[in-house]
């Protein structure tokens, strides 16, 4: 499957026809998805009908927008009107969305083809996509391994060439970690850059929707298509002209003099030797491209995971209170003899083990007598993590780290929740601070397992991340 840029070029030059691209998409899903299991639903009829209109448009020589006719898969935590949205949970197994998420509205306006909904860990809680109520997604690079998570279905759908782009969501790393494991590009935008309206909430102050694609340039196209202030999300922000993406400048790729910070805390014990070696070679290559490599310190790094695993469940416990067996999805009211029992029976049968664990943790850290000891402390730490980044960006333009400590692990190998939580060690800090971060394939030409490196930017400076990413893509793929 070509990239977005190549598809657009093909439509414009008339070397590609929308309906042919749709048929290829469908046949690739037919041949790959039996083993990869990335999709929970595929919208073949809608895609075919849409492609027919686009064929006509092409015949009339009308110009194609950048995302027009581009197949995009969507994590099943994002609402697409009149389609099932399960969030990977039994409790929403029969739920059909009644409106489009703002990002979907924007993609439809831009003429993108919505391919289908991709699998995820239940309510986006997890790092392996084994934690879905419906199926386990596997890594296309090695199907005995996990694709990462929670946007594992999205990452796998792009990696297995079933579509050139996908939308995922990232609360603690769920776009970047699966991108790294599957060998694709994944961007968590700055908090507030993309509307969360229509995203099934996990932890609202940390959640962001972002693209998974083959290249940084494609990530820029999708970001530009979905971003912007939205009256339906009070935390979404309108962009100043300085913050807007400039695609021409990304393509020009001027990175001379850019200061790249290397935080020592991300390169210590626990980093596997293969990831370490790949990162050293990335840093060396950037060093040879006239950038300035600087050693820096982010001293709060070790506190990011503990703070996240207090703040996130606190918000989870509050957000998931809406699944009461009355307003949404699955209900056990027939078996209940009181209102209380409707709640308890519906929730007990509808939620999986990990979701229940987090709801309990969340209510605990928010309860009287424990609030100050846990929640308030974690908020305090969050302020320090933010300050750490603010200080770092006084001296550097971008920060480079590994995305994950190791390559994709074997399916079924992490039974203990704590070891799964540690997967987020390099990704959660930016969710706490709101900064944007991009995971880029470090070794796309190797036959070994994919490795990702992460670029962290100043707030709303996706431009620098994507420019560096584009320069890297050109360099490594030439
Ligand atoms: N793996 C992390 C968690 O389970 C991140 C999840 C996410 O970003 N949605 O909380």
Coordinates of C-alpha atoms and ligand atoms in Angstrom, one line a residue:
X1 CA 0.0 0.0 0.0
X2 CA 1.5 3.3 -1.0
X3 CA 1.8 6.2 1.4
X4 CA -0.8 9.1 1.6
X5 CA 1.6 11.3 -0.4
X6 CA 1.9 8.6 -3.1
X7 CA -1.8 7.9 -3.2
X8 CA -2.6 11.6 -3.6
X9 CA 0.0 11.9 -6.4
X10 CA -1.6 8.8 -8.1
X11 CA -5.1 10.2 -7.9
X12 CA -3.9 13.5 -9.3
X13 CA -1.9 12.0 -12.1
X14 CA -4.7 9.5 -12.7
X15 CA -2.4 6.5 -12.3
X16 CA -4.5 5.3 -9.4
X17 CA -8.3 5.0 -9.3
X18 CA -10.1 5.3 -6.0
X19 CA -12.2 2.2 -6.5
X20 CA -9.1 0.1 -7.3
X21 CA -7.5 1.4 -4.1
X22 CA -10.6 0.4 -2.1
X23 CA -10.6 -3.1 -3.7
X24 CA -6.9 -3.5 -2.8
X25 CA -7.6 -2.3 0.7
X26 CA -10.4 -4.9 1.1
X27 CA -8.4 -7.8 -0.4
X28 CA -5.4 -7.0 1.8
X29 CA -7.6 -7.0 4.9
X30 CA -9.1 -10.4 3.7
X31 CA -5.7 -11.9 3.3
X32 CA -3.9 -10.4 6.4
X33 CA -6.5 -9.9 9.0
X34 CA -7.3 -13.6 9.8
X35 CA -3.9 -13.8 11.5
X36 CA -3.3 -10.2 12.5
X37 CA -6.8 -9.6 13.9
X38 CA -6.5 -5.8 13.7
X39 CA -10.1 -5.0 12.7
X40 CA -13.3 -5.3 14.8
X41 CA -15.4 -4.1 11.9
X42 CA -14.8 -3.2 8.2
X43 CA -17.0 -0.8 6.2
X44 CA -16.8 -2.4 2.8
X45 CA -20.1 -1.1 1.4
X46 CA -19.5 2.5 2.5
X47 CA -16.0 2.5 1.1
X48 CA -17.2 1.1 -2.3
X49 CA -20.0 3.7 -2.5
X50 CA -17.7 6.5 -1.6
X51 CA -15.0 5.3 -4.1
X52 CA -17.6 5.3 -6.9
X53 CA -18.2 9.0 -6.3
X54 CA -14.5 9.7 -6.2
X55 CA -14.0 7.8 -9.5
X56 CA -16.6 10.2 -11.1
X57 CA -14.8 13.1 -9.6
X58 CA -11.5 11.9 -11.1
X59 CA -13.2 11.4 -14.5
X60 CA -14.3 15.0 -14.4
X61 CA -10.8 16.2 -13.7
X62 CA -11.7 17.8 -10.4
X63 CA -8.8 18.4 -8.0
X64 CA -8.4 16.0 -5.1
X65 CA -7.8 17.2 -1.5
X66 CA -4.8 15.7 0.3
X67 CA -6.9 13.2 2.3
X68 CA -9.5 12.6 -0.4
X69 CA -9.8 8.9 -1.2
X70 CA -7.2 8.0 1.5
X71 CA -8.2 4.9 3.5
X72 CA -8.0 5.5 7.2
X73 CA -8.8 3.0 9.9
X74 CA -10.1 4.1 13.3
X75 CA -9.4 2.9 16.8
X76 CA -12.7 1.5 18.2
X77 CA -12.7 4.1 20.9
X78 CA -13.6 6.9 18.5
X79 CA -17.2 7.4 17.4
X80 CA -18.2 6.9 13.8
X81 CA -21.9 7.7 13.4
X82 CA -24.2 4.7 12.9
X83 CA -21.3 2.2 13.4
X84 CA -20.6 0.0 16.4
X85 CA -18.2 1.5 19.0
X86 CA -17.1 -1.1 21.6
X87 CA -14.0 0.5 23.1
X88 CA -12.9 -3.2 23.3
X89 CA -15.4 -3.8 26.1
X90 CA -18.2 -6.2 26.6
X91 CA -20.2 -3.4 28.2
X92 CA -20.3 -1.5 24.9
X93 CA -20.6 -4.6 22.7
X94 CA -24.0 -3.6 21.4
X95 CA -23.5 0.1 21.3
X96 CA -23.9 2.1 18.1
X97 CA -22.5 5.6 17.9
X98 CA -25.1 8.4 17.4
X99 CA -22.7 11.0 16.2
X100 CA -19.3 11.4 14.6
X101 CA -16.3 12.3 16.7
X102 CA -15.0 15.7 15.6
X103 CA -11.9 14.0 14.1
X104 CA -14.2 11.8 12.1
X105 CA -16.3 14.7 11.0
X106 CA -13.1 16.4 9.9
X107 CA -11.8 13.4 8.0
X108 CA -15.1 12.9 6.3
X109 CA -15.2 16.6 5.3
X110 CA -11.7 16.1 3.8
X111 CA -13.0 13.1 1.8
X112 CA -11.0 10.3 3.6
X113 CA -12.4 6.8 3.4
X114 CA -13.2 5.3 6.8
X115 CA -12.0 1.7 6.5
X116 CA -13.3 0.2 9.7
X117 CA -12.7 0.1 13.5
X118 CA -9.6 -1.4 15.0
X119 CA -9.0 -3.5 18.1
X120 CA -7.7 -2.1 21.4
X121 CA -7.2 -3.0 25.0
X122 CA -10.5 -2.5 26.8
X123 CA -11.1 1.2 27.2
X124 CA -7.5 1.8 26.0
X125 CA -6.1 0.3 29.2
X126 CA -3.1 -1.8 28.3
X127 CA 0.1 -2.1 26.3
X128 CA -0.4 -5.3 24.2
X129 CA -4.0 -5.4 22.7
X130 CA -4.4 -8.7 24.4
X131 CA -6.8 -7.1 26.8
X132 CA -9.7 -6.7 24.4
X133 CA -13.0 -8.4 25.2
X134 CA -13.2 -9.6 21.5
X135 CA -9.8 -10.7 20.1
X136 CA -6.1 -10.5 20.5
X137 CA -4.3 -8.5 17.8
X138 CA -0.9 -9.8 16.7
X139 CA 2.2 -8.0 15.4
X140 CA 2.5 -8.2 11.6
X141 CA 6.4 -8.3 11.9
X142 CA 6.1 -11.5 14.0
X143 CA 2.7 -12.9 14.7
X144 CA 3.8 -14.7 17.9
X145 CA 4.3 -11.3 19.4
X146 CA 2.0 -8.5 20.5
X147 CA 1.6 -5.3 18.5
X148 CA 1.8 -3.2 21.6
X149 CA -1.2 -1.2 22.9
X150 CA -3.6 0.0 23.4
X151 CA -3.9 1.2 19.8
X152 CA -2.4 -2.1 18.6
X153 CA -5.1 -2.7 16.0
X154 CA -4.4 0.7 14.5
X155 CA -0.7 0.2 14.4
X156 CA -1.0 -3.4 13.0
X157 CA -3.5 -2.2 10.3
X158 CA -0.9 0.2 8.9
X159 CA 2.1 -2.1 9.4
X160 CA 0.4 -5.0 7.6
X161 CA -0.4 -2.6 4.7
X162 CA -4.1 -2.8 5.1
X163 CA -4.3 1.0 5.0
X164 CA -1.8 3.9 4.9
X165 CA -3.1 5.7 8.0
X166 CA -5.0 5.1 11.2
X167 CA -6.3 7.1 14.2
X168 CA -5.3 6.0 17.6
X169 CA -5.5 7.6 21.1
X170 CA -2.7 8.1 23.6
X171 CA -3.2 8.5 27.3
X172 CA 0.2 7.2 28.4
X173 CA 1.8 5.9 25.3
X174 CA -0.9 4.1 23.4
X175 CA -0.1 5.5 20.0
X176 CA 3.7 5.6 20.3
X177 CA 4.4 2.2 21.9
X178 CA 2.4 0.2 19.3
X179 CA 3.9 2.3 16.6
X180 CA 7.4 1.4 17.8
X181 CA 6.6 -2.3 18.2
X182 CA 5.0 -2.5 14.7
X183 CA 7.5 -0.4 12.8
X184 CA 5.3 2.6 11.9
X185 CA 5.2 6.3 12.8
X186 CA 2.9 7.4 15.6
X187 CA 2.2 11.0 16.9
X188 CA 0.7 12.1 20.2
X189 CA -0.1 15.7 19.6
X190 CA 0.1 18.4 22.2
X191 CA -2.8 18.2 24.6
X192 CA -5.5 20.4 23.2
X193 CA -4.4 20.4 19.6
X194 CA -6.9 17.8 18.6
X195 CA -10.5 17.7 19.8
X196 CA -11.4 14.8 22.1
X197 CA -15.1 15.1 21.4
X198 CA -16.4 11.6 20.4
X199 CA -13.4 9.8 21.9
X200 CA -14.5 7.3 24.6
X201 CA -12.8 8.9 27.6
X202 CA -10.2 7.1 29.6
X203 CA -8.4 9.8 31.5
X204 CA -9.6 13.1 30.0
X205 CA -6.7 15.3 31.1
X206 CA -4.2 13.0 29.4
X207 CA -6.1 11.6 26.4
X208 CA -5.2 12.8 22.9
X209 CA -6.1 11.4 19.4
X210 CA -3.3 11.2 16.9
X211 CA -2.2 9.5 13.6
X212 CA -0.4 6.3 12.9
X213 CA 1.2 6.2 9.4
X214 CA 4.2 5.0 7.5
X215 CA 6.0 8.3 7.4
X216 CA 6.3 11.6 9.3
X217 CA 5.0 13.5 6.2
X218 CA 1.9 11.4 6.2
X219 CA 1.5 12.0 10.0
X220 CA 1.6 15.7 9.2
X221 CA -1.1 15.4 6.5
X222 CA -3.4 13.5 8.9
X223 CA -2.7 15.9 11.8
X224 CA -3.5 18.9 9.6
X225 CA -6.8 17.1 8.7
X226 CA -8.0 16.5 12.2
X227 CA -6.6 19.3 14.4
X228 CA -8.2 22.6 15.5
X229 CA -10.3 24.2 18.2
X230 CA -13.8 22.7 18.7
X231 CA -16.7 24.1 20.6
X232 CA -17.5 20.5 21.7
X233 CA -14.2 20.2 23.6
X234 CA -13.4 23.1 26.0
X235 CA -9.8 21.9 26.3
X236 CA -9.2 22.2 22.5
X237 CA -7.1 25.2 21.4
X238 CA -7.1 27.3 18.3
X239 CA -3.6 27.5 16.8
X240 CA -1.6 30.6 16.3
X241 CA 0.1 31.0 12.9
X242 CA 3.4 30.0 14.5
X243 CA 1.9 26.7 15.7
X244 CA 0.3 25.8 12.4
X245 CA 2.0 23.1 10.4
X246 CA 3.9 24.3 7.3
X247 CA 4.0 21.2 5.1
X248 CA 6.4 22.9 2.6
X249 CA 8.9 23.5 5.4
X250 CA 8.6 20.0 6.6
X251 CA 9.4 18.8 3.1
X252 CA 12.3 21.2 2.8
X253 CA 13.7 19.6 5.9
X254 CA 16.0 22.3 7.2
X255 CA 17.4 21.0 10.5
X256 CA 20.8 22.7 10.6
X257 CA 21.7 24.0 14.0
X258 CA 18.7 22.3 15.7
X259 CA 19.6 21.4 19.3
X260 CA 18.7 17.8 20.2
X261 CA 18.7 16.9 23.9
X262 CA 19.6 13.4 25.0
X263 CA 18.3 12.8 28.5
X264 CA 20.5 10.5 30.4
X265 CA 17.6 9.1 32.5
X266 CA 16.2 7.4 29.3
X267 CA 19.4 5.5 28.6
X268 CA 20.1 3.7 31.9
X269 CA 19.5 0.2 33.2
X270 CA 16.6 -1.7 31.7
X271 CA 17.2 -0.5 28.2
X272 CA 17.9 -3.6 26.0
X273 CA 21.1 -3.7 24.1
X274 CA 19.4 -3.8 20.7
X275 CA 17.4 -0.6 21.4
X276 CA 20.5 1.0 22.9
X277 CA 22.5 0.2 19.7
X278 CA 19.7 1.4 17.4
X279 CA 19.4 4.7 19.3
X280 CA 23.1 5.3 19.3
X281 CA 23.2 5.0 15.5
X282 CA 20.2 7.4 15.2
X283 CA 21.9 10.0 17.4
X284 CA 25.2 9.6 15.4
X285 CA 23.3 10.1 12.1
X286 CA 21.6 13.2 13.3
X287 CA 24.9 14.5 14.6
X288 CA 26.3 14.1 11.1
X289 CA 23.4 16.2 9.7
X290 CA 24.6 19.5 11.3
X291 CA 22.4 19.3 14.4
X292 CA 23.8 20.0 17.9
X293 CA 23.6 16.9 20.2
X294 CA 23.4 17.9 23.9
X295 CA 23.4 15.7 27.0
X296 CA 20.6 16.8 29.3
X297 CA 18.9 15.6 32.4
X298 CA 15.2 15.1 33.1
X299 CA 15.4 14.3 36.8
X300 CA 11.7 13.6 37.4
X301 CA 11.7 10.7 34.9
X302 CA 11.4 8.0 37.6
X303 CA 8.3 9.7 39.1
X304 CA 6.3 9.8 35.9
X305 CA 5.0 6.2 36.1
X306 CA 4.0 6.3 39.8
X307 CA 2.2 9.7 39.3
X308 CA 0.5 8.4 36.1
X309 CA -0.8 5.3 37.8
X310 CA -2.5 7.4 40.5
X311 CA -3.8 10.2 38.3
X312 CA -5.0 8.1 35.4
X313 CA -7.1 5.6 37.5
X314 CA -8.6 8.5 39.4
X315 CA -10.0 9.9 36.1
X316 CA -10.9 6.4 34.9
X317 CA -13.0 5.7 38.0
X318 CA -14.9 8.9 37.4
X319 CA -15.2 8.6 33.6
X320 CA -16.4 5.0 33.7
X321 CA -19.1 5.7 36.2
X322 CA -21.4 6.5 33.2
X323 CA -21.6 2.8 32.3
X324 CA -24.4 2.1 34.7
X325 CA -26.4 -0.4 32.8
X326 CA -29.0 2.3 32.1
X327 CA -27.6 4.9 29.8
X328 CA -25.1 2.9 27.6
X329 CA -24.7 -0.5 26.3
X330 CA -25.1 -3.8 28.0
X331 CA -27.6 -4.0 30.9
X332 CA -28.5 -6.7 33.4
X333 CA -31.7 -5.0 34.5
X334 CA -33.7 -8.2 34.0
X335 CA -31.7 -10.0 36.7
X336 CA -31.8 -7.0 39.1
X337 CA -34.3 -6.4 41.8
X338 CA -33.1 -2.8 42.7
X339 CA -31.4 0.1 41.0
X340 CA -28.2 -0.7 42.9
X341 CA -28.3 -4.2 41.5
X342 CA -28.7 -2.9 37.9
X343 CA -25.5 -1.0 38.4
X344 CA -23.5 -3.8 40.1
X345 CA -24.7 -6.6 37.9
X346 CA -24.2 -4.7 34.6
X347 CA -20.8 -3.4 35.6
X348 CA -19.6 -6.7 37.1
X349 CA -20.4 -8.6 33.9
X350 CA -19.6 -5.8 31.5
X351 CA -16.1 -4.8 32.6
X352 CA -13.0 -6.9 32.3
X353 CA -10.4 -7.5 35.1
X354 CA -8.0 -4.7 34.3
X355 CA -10.8 -2.1 34.0
X356 CA -12.1 -3.1 37.4
X357 CA -8.7 -3.0 38.9
X358 CA -8.2 0.6 37.8
X359 CA -11.7 1.7 38.9
X360 CA -11.0 0.4 42.3
X361 CA -7.5 2.0 42.4
X362 CA -9.0 5.3 41.3
X363 CA -11.8 5.4 43.8
X364 CA -9.3 4.5 46.5
X365 CA -6.8 7.3 45.7
X366 CA -9.7 9.8 45.6
X367 CA -11.4 8.7 48.8
X368 CA -11.4 10.7 52.0
X369 CA -8.3 10.2 54.1
X370 CA -6.2 9.0 51.1
X371 CA -6.7 11.9 48.7
X372 CA -3.8 13.9 50.1
X373 CA -1.5 11.0 50.5
X374 CA -2.0 9.8 46.8
X375 CA -3.9 12.0 44.5
X376 CA -2.6 15.4 45.8
X377 CA 1.0 14.0 45.8
X378 CA 0.7 12.8 42.3
X379 CA -0.6 16.2 41.1
X380 CA 2.4 17.7 42.8
X381 CA 4.7 15.4 40.9
X382 CA 2.9 16.2 37.7
X383 CA 3.9 19.9 38.2
X384 CA 7.5 18.9 38.6
X385 CA 7.5 16.8 35.5
X386 CA 6.0 19.8 33.6
X387 CA 8.7 22.1 35.0
X388 CA 11.4 19.6 34.0
X389 CA 10.3 19.8 30.4
X390 CA 9.9 23.6 30.5
X391 CA 13.5 23.9 31.8
X392 CA 14.9 21.4 29.3
X393 CA 13.3 23.4 26.4
X394 CA 15.3 26.5 27.4
X395 CA 18.4 24.7 26.2
X396 CA 17.3 22.4 23.4
X397 CA 14.7 22.4 20.6
X398 CA 13.8 18.8 20.8
X399 CA 14.4 15.8 23.0
X400 CA 15.3 12.3 21.6
X401 CA 14.7 9.1 23.5
X402 CA 13.9 5.5 22.9
X403 CA 10.1 4.9 22.6
X404 CA 10.2 1.5 24.4
X405 CA 12.9 -0.3 26.5
X406 CA 12.8 -3.4 24.2
X407 CA 11.2 -4.8 21.1
X408 CA 7.7 -6.4 20.9
X409 CA 7.3 -9.2 23.5
X410 CA 5.7 -12.6 23.0
X411 CA 2.0 -12.8 23.3
X412 CA 0.9 -14.1 26.7
X413 CA 4.3 -13.4 28.3
X414 CA 3.3 -10.5 30.6
X415 CA 0.6 -11.8 33.0
X416 CA 1.5 -9.5 35.9
X417 CA -0.1 -6.1 35.6
X418 CA 2.9 -4.3 37.1
X419 CA 5.3 -5.5 34.4
X420 CA 2.7 -4.3 31.8
X421 CA 2.6 -0.9 33.5
X422 CA 6.4 -0.6 33.2
X423 CA 6.0 -0.7 29.5
X424 CA 5.1 2.9 29.6
X425 CA 8.3 4.0 31.2
X426 CA 9.5 6.3 28.3
X427 CA 6.1 7.5 27.1
X428 CA 3.9 8.6 30.1
X429 CA 5.9 11.7 31.1
X430 CA 4.7 13.7 28.1
X431 CA 1.1 12.9 28.8
X432 CA 1.5 14.4 32.2
X433 CA 3.2 17.5 30.8
X434 CA 1.0 17.8 27.6
X435 CA 4.0 18.0 25.3
X436 CA 3.8 16.4 21.8
X437 CA 5.8 13.3 21.0
X438 CA 6.5 11.3 17.8
X439 CA 7.7 7.7 17.5
X440 CA 9.6 7.0 14.4
X441 CA 10.9 3.7 13.0
X442 CA 14.6 3.5 13.6
X443 CA 15.4 0.4 11.6
X444 CA 12.8 0.1 8.8
X445 CA 15.2 -1.7 6.5
X446 CA 16.3 -4.4 8.9
X447 CA 14.7 -7.9 9.0
X448 CA 14.9 -7.8 12.8
X449 CA 12.0 -6.7 15.0
X450 CA 11.1 -3.0 14.7
X451 CA 12.6 -0.4 17.0
X452 CA 11.2 3.1 17.5
X453 CA 12.8 6.3 18.7
X454 CA 10.8 9.1 20.2
X455 CA 11.1 12.9 19.6
X456 CA 9.5 15.1 22.2
X457 CA 8.8 18.7 21.4
X458 CA 7.9 21.9 23.0
X459 CA 4.1 22.6 23.4
X460 CA 2.5 22.9 19.9
X461 CA 5.8 22.5 18.2
X462 CA 4.8 19.4 16.1
X463 CA 6.4 21.2 13.2
X464 CA 10.0 20.5 14.5
X465 CA 9.2 16.9 15.3
X466 CA 7.7 16.2 11.9
X467 CA 10.5 18.0 10.1
X468 CA 13.2 15.9 11.9
X469 CA 11.1 12.8 11.3
X470 CA 10.8 13.6 7.6
X471 CA 14.5 14.1 7.3
X472 CA 15.1 10.8 9.0
X473 CA 12.6 9.0 6.8
X474 CA 14.4 10.3 3.7
X475 CA 17.8 9.4 5.1
X476 CA 17.0 5.9 6.2
X477 CA 14.8 4.9 3.2
X478 CA 17.0 6.3 0.4
Ligands
LIG1 N1 -0.4 1.5 28.5 C1 -0.9 2.6 29.2 C2 -2.0 2.2 30.2 O1 -2.4 1.1 30.2 C3 -1.3 3.7 28.3 C4 -2.7 3.5 27.8 C5 -3.0 4.6 26.8 O2 -2.2 5.4 26.4 N2 -4.3 4.6 26.4 O3 -2.5 3.0 30.9

